[in-house]
GROMACS .gro file of C-alpha atoms in nm:
model
  233
    1MET     CA    1   0.000   0.000   0.000
    2ASN     CA    2   0.151   0.332  -0.109
    3LYS     CA    3   0.171   0.605   0.152
    4ILE     CA    4   0.072   0.956   0.038
    5ALA     CA    5   0.150   1.266   0.243
    6LEU     CA    6  -0.108   1.543   0.197
    7VAL     CA    7   0.010   1.886   0.315
    8ASP     CA    8  -0.239   2.175   0.312
    9ASP     CA    9  -0.362   2.433   0.563
   10ASP     CA   10  -0.721   2.392   0.439
   11ARG     CA   11  -0.878   2.132   0.668
   12ASN     CA   12  -1.166   2.074   0.427
   13ILE     CA   13  -0.920   1.971   0.154
   14LEU     CA   14  -0.728   1.750   0.396
   15THR     CA   15  -1.046   1.573   0.501
   16SER     CA   16  -1.209   1.529   0.160
   17VAL     CA   17  -0.895   1.435  -0.034
   18SER     CA   18  -0.771   1.194   0.231
   19MET     CA   19  -1.110   1.018   0.230
   20THR     CA   20  -1.093   0.984  -0.148
   21LEU     CA   21  -0.737   0.852  -0.146
   22GLU     CA   22  -0.811   0.604   0.131
   23ALA     CA   23  -1.112   0.480  -0.066
   24GLU     CA   24  -0.873   0.427  -0.360
   25GLY     CA   25  -0.648   0.206  -0.147
   26PHE     CA   26  -0.381   0.454  -0.037
   27GLU     CA   27  -0.249   0.511   0.312
   28VAL     CA   28  -0.269   0.883   0.384
   29GLU     CA   29  -0.084   1.110   0.627
   30THR     CA   30  -0.211   1.469   0.662
   31TYR     CA   31  -0.027   1.783   0.779
   32ASN     CA   32  -0.157   2.140   0.797
   33ASP     CA   33   0.177   2.316   0.749
   34GLY     CA   34   0.513   2.253   0.590
   35GLN     CA   35   0.715   2.240   0.910
   36ALA     CA   36   0.498   1.964   1.059
   37ALA     CA   37   0.538   1.767   0.738
   38LEU     CA   38   0.915   1.816   0.728
   39ASP     CA   39   0.951   1.700   1.089
   40ALA     CA   40   0.765   1.380   0.998
   41PHE     CA   41   0.956   1.330   0.671
   42ASN     CA   42   1.288   1.355   0.855
   43LYS     CA   43   1.183   1.043   1.046
   44LYS     CA   44   1.030   0.850   0.757
   45LEU     CA   45   0.953   0.948   0.400
   46PRO     CA   46   0.620   0.868   0.234
   47ASP     CA   47   0.602   0.731  -0.121
   48MET     CA   48   0.470   1.062  -0.255
   49ALA     CA   49   0.380   1.410  -0.129
   50VAL     CA   50   0.099   1.638  -0.242
   51LEU     CA   51   0.180   1.993  -0.131
   52ASP     CA   52  -0.012   2.317  -0.115
   53ILE     CA   53   0.209   2.617  -0.190
   54LYS     CA   54   0.082   2.886   0.047
   55MET     CA   55   0.093   2.757   0.405
   56PRO     CA   56   0.193   2.894   0.748
   57ARG     CA   57   0.526   2.824   0.922
   58MET     CA   58   0.681   2.675   0.607
   59ASP     CA   59   0.529   2.706   0.262
   60GLY     CA   60   0.528   2.441  -0.009
   61MET     CA   61   0.821   2.593  -0.200
   62ASP     CA   62   1.048   2.586   0.105
   63LEU     CA   63   0.938   2.232   0.187
   64LEU     CA   64   1.006   2.114  -0.167
   65GLN     CA   65   1.351   2.274  -0.166
   66ARG     CA   66   1.442   2.087   0.152
   67LEU     CA   67   1.299   1.762   0.022
   68ARG     CA   68   1.501   1.780  -0.298
   69GLN     CA   69   1.819   1.794  -0.091
   70LYS     CA   70   1.753   1.439   0.029
   71THR     CA   71   1.502   1.259  -0.194
   72THR     CA   72   1.366   1.229  -0.549
   73MET     CA   73   1.026   1.100  -0.437
   74PRO     CA   74   0.741   1.227  -0.658
   75VAL     CA   75   0.585   1.558  -0.553
   76ILE     CA   76   0.265   1.716  -0.683
   77PHE     CA   77   0.187   2.080  -0.612
   78LEU     CA   78  -0.161   2.218  -0.552
   79THR     CA   79  -0.167   2.568  -0.703
   80SER     CA   80  -0.415   2.854  -0.718
   81LYS     CA   81  -0.618   2.883  -1.037
   82ASP     CA   82  -0.443   3.193  -1.169
   83ASP     CA   83  -0.099   3.152  -1.013
   84GLU     CA   84   0.112   3.054  -1.316
   85ILE     CA   85   0.429   3.189  -1.156
   86ASP     CA   86   0.399   2.936  -0.874
   87GLU     CA   87   0.346   2.656  -1.125
   88VAL     CA   88   0.660   2.740  -1.320
   89LEU     CA   89   0.870   2.794  -1.007
   90GLY     CA   90   0.748   2.470  -0.855
   91LEU     CA   91   0.842   2.268  -1.162
   92ARG     CA   92   1.181   2.435  -1.187
   93MET     CA   93   1.248   2.353  -0.822
   94GLY     CA   94   1.180   1.986  -0.883
   95ALA     CA   95   0.807   1.919  -0.852
   96ASP     CA   96   0.690   1.639  -1.081
   97ASP     CA   97   0.347   1.782  -1.154
   98TYR     CA   98   0.086   2.033  -1.041
   99VAL     CA   99  -0.293   2.043  -1.011
  100LYS     CA  100  -0.487   2.369  -1.008
  101LYS     CA  101  -0.740   2.451  -0.737
  102PRO     CA  102  -1.031   2.395  -0.746
  103PHE     CA  103  -0.952   2.049  -0.881
  104SER     CA  104  -1.122   1.725  -0.964
  105GLN     CA  105  -1.027   1.466  -0.705
  106ARG     CA  106  -1.048   1.203  -0.978
  107LEU     CA  107  -0.783   1.395  -1.176
  108LEU     CA  108  -0.559   1.413  -0.870
  109VAL     CA  109  -0.593   1.037  -0.815
  110GLU     CA  110  -0.501   0.968  -1.178
  111ARG     CA  111  -0.191   1.187  -1.159
  112ILE     CA  112  -0.083   1.022  -0.836
  113ARG     CA  113  -0.124   0.676  -0.991
  114ALA     CA  114   0.064   0.779  -1.306
  115LEU     CA  115   0.367   0.903  -1.111
  116LEU     CA  116   0.371   0.602  -0.881
  117ARG     CA  117   0.360   0.363  -1.178
  118ARG     CA  118   0.660   0.536  -1.329
  119GLN     CA  119   0.846   0.533  -1.000
  120ASP     CA  120   0.778   0.161  -0.960
  121ALA     CA  121   0.906   0.096  -1.310
  122GLN     CA  122   1.223   0.295  -1.245
  123ALA     CA  123   1.275   0.114  -0.914
  124GLY     CA  124   1.272  -0.218  -1.093
  125GLU     CA  125   0.937  -0.346  -0.970
  126ILE     CA  126   0.837  -0.381  -1.334
  127VAL     CA  127   1.133  -0.563  -1.487
  128ALA     CA  128   1.158  -0.656  -1.852
  129ASP     CA  129   1.439  -0.697  -2.100
  130SER     CA  130   1.369  -0.380  -2.296
  131GLU     CA  131   1.534  -0.055  -2.397
  132GLU     CA  132   1.357   0.111  -2.104
  133THR     CA  133   1.529  -0.111  -1.845
  134LYS     CA  134   1.879  -0.162  -1.988
  135VAL     CA  135   2.172   0.046  -1.871
  136MET     CA  136   2.225   0.314  -2.136
  137GLU     CA  137   2.551   0.490  -2.212
  138ARG     CA  138   2.566   0.788  -2.446
  139GLY     CA  139   2.908   0.948  -2.443
  140GLU     CA  140   2.956   1.092  -2.094
  141LEU     CA  141   2.601   1.000  -1.992
  142ARG     CA  142   2.518   0.679  -1.807
  143MET     CA  143   2.161   0.586  -1.705
  144ASP     CA  144   2.056   0.281  -1.505
  145PRO     CA  145   1.672   0.266  -1.508
  146LEU     CA  146   1.641  -0.018  -1.259
  147ARG     CA  147   1.841   0.175  -1.000
  148HIS     CA  148   1.711   0.517  -1.105
  149ALA     CA  149   2.075   0.621  -1.133
  150VAL     CA  150   2.224   0.888  -1.361
  151SER     CA  151   2.581   1.003  -1.397
  152TRP     CA  152   2.761   1.247  -1.624
  153LYS     CA  153   3.138   1.227  -1.659
  154GLY     CA  154   3.133   0.991  -1.362
  155ASN     CA  155   2.947   1.237  -1.138
  156ASP     CA  156   2.611   1.129  -0.997
  157VAL     CA  157   2.309   1.344  -1.078
  158SER     CA  158   1.988   1.318  -0.875
  159LEU     CA  159   1.675   1.338  -1.092
  160THR     CA  160   1.304   1.315  -1.021
  161VAL     CA  161   1.100   1.044  -1.190
  162THR     CA  162   0.973   1.285  -1.455
  163GLU     CA  163   1.319   1.430  -1.526
  164PHE     CA  164   1.464   1.080  -1.558
  165LEU     CA  165   1.198   0.974  -1.808
  166LEU     CA  166   1.245   1.285  -2.021
  167LEU     CA  167   1.624   1.246  -2.033
  168GLN     CA  168   1.590   0.876  -2.114
  169ALA     CA  169   1.349   0.947  -2.399
  170LEU     CA  170   1.581   1.207  -2.551
  171ALA     CA  171   1.904   1.011  -2.507
  172GLN     CA  172   1.770   0.685  -2.650
  173ARG     CA  173   1.792   0.831  -3.001
  174PRO     CA  174   2.068   1.093  -3.019
  175GLY     CA  175   2.026   1.341  -3.302
  176PHE     CA  176   1.651   1.279  -3.337
  177VAL     CA  177   1.402   1.546  -3.239
  178LYS     CA  178   1.134   1.479  -2.979
  179SER     CA  179   0.834   1.710  -2.991
  180ARG     CA  180   0.676   1.838  -2.672
  181ASP     CA  181   0.375   1.617  -2.740
  182GLN     CA  182   0.599   1.311  -2.763
  183LEU     CA  183   0.770   1.404  -2.437
  184MET     CA  184   0.429   1.453  -2.272
  185ASP     CA  185   0.339   1.098  -2.374
  186VAL     CA  186   0.658   0.970  -2.212
  187ALA     CA  187   0.611   1.152  -1.881
  188TYR     CA  188   0.233   1.144  -1.838
  189ASP     CA  189  -0.058   0.907  -1.891
  190ASP     CA  190  -0.290   0.967  -2.187
  191GLN     CA  191  -0.570   1.081  -1.958
  192VAL     CA  192  -0.355   1.351  -1.801
  193TYR     CA  193  -0.320   1.674  -1.999
  194VAL     CA  194  -0.027   1.911  -1.946
  195ASP     CA  195   0.068   2.214  -2.151
  196ASP     CA  196   0.392   2.299  -2.329
  197ARG     CA  197   0.511   2.516  -2.042
  198THR     CA  198   0.519   2.214  -1.811
  199ILE     CA  199   0.758   2.023  -2.037
  200ASP     CA  200   0.975   2.332  -2.088
  201SER     CA  201   1.002   2.381  -1.710
  202HIS     CA  202   1.104   2.019  -1.659
  203ILE     CA  203   1.373   2.050  -1.928
  204LYS     CA  204   1.510   2.370  -1.771
  205ARG     CA  205   1.530   2.195  -1.435
  206LEU     CA  206   1.694   1.891  -1.597
  207ARG     CA  207   1.962   2.106  -1.763
  208LYS     CA  208   2.030   2.286  -1.437
  209LYS     CA  209   2.084   1.957  -1.256
  210MET     CA  210   2.312   1.821  -1.528
  211ARG     CA  211   2.520   2.139  -1.503
  212THR     CA  212   2.589   2.062  -1.138
  213ALA     CA  213   2.801   1.778  -1.277
  214ASP     CA  214   2.943   1.980  -1.567
  215ASP     CA  215   2.915   2.356  -1.611
  216ASP     CA  216   2.950   2.310  -1.987
  217PHE     CA  217   2.669   2.054  -2.027
  218SER     CA  218   2.488   2.129  -2.354
  219ALA     CA  219   2.372   1.789  -2.479
  220ILE     CA  220   2.002   1.886  -2.475
  221GLU     CA  221   1.929   2.123  -2.761
  222THR     CA  222   1.614   2.332  -2.799
  223LEU     CA  223   1.464   2.354  -3.146
  224TYR     CA  224   1.226   2.645  -3.112
  225GLY     CA  225   0.874   2.567  -3.224
  226ILE     CA  226   0.963   2.200  -3.272
  227GLY     CA  227   1.092   2.035  -2.956
  228TYR     CA  228   1.418   1.903  -2.811
  229ARG     CA  229   1.710   1.690  -2.927
  230TYR     CA  230   1.987   1.505  -2.746
  231ASN     CA  231   2.326   1.547  -2.911
  232GLU     CA  232   2.593   1.290  -2.839
  233ASP     CA  233   2.947   1.423  -2.859
   0.00000   0.00000   0.00000
């Protein structure tokens, strides 16, 4: 049974969403501020966290930043309807996805399931002799899907599930262009719609992380109006 941490200062959301998730077979822990959640996470991490952004004591952005220092577990942000800046910042800081308030609880459940399925696959719980599970080496890049491990020039790089899947999709065929729609299909289920900005934010975050291993990293090329391409030196 997957454990989901729900962090929001709105008690109505905590109550209604936790009831829905429990009915769907999840174990749910609820927290009404970021500091309470962080204190609990320091003892034991859940399988996924769903975070509101604006909360007392410690907001969702600060909590995410601290989480990304120690874990790549999937994180979904709950954002205000018109707060696009928070959406972009959240993705750039390492969130895997976001859902706008007010939201369909069915949509939230589907996004949670989609990210958990991908995490399980990367962790090796779904093992098959395929291109998706073999260790891949492309020049200075090495990716081990079953261990969710990435290195560049021998330096480890910590990626979220979504970032890993996007890099894997691009690097599998160096020199070939992947459109944003194709990358959406890789990172999200068919029933989950995301816009172009979401993919762009993930790619920006991915590049930033790769540059922690190499300031001159430039293997991911943007083709404006078309998509992205991985270039193998």
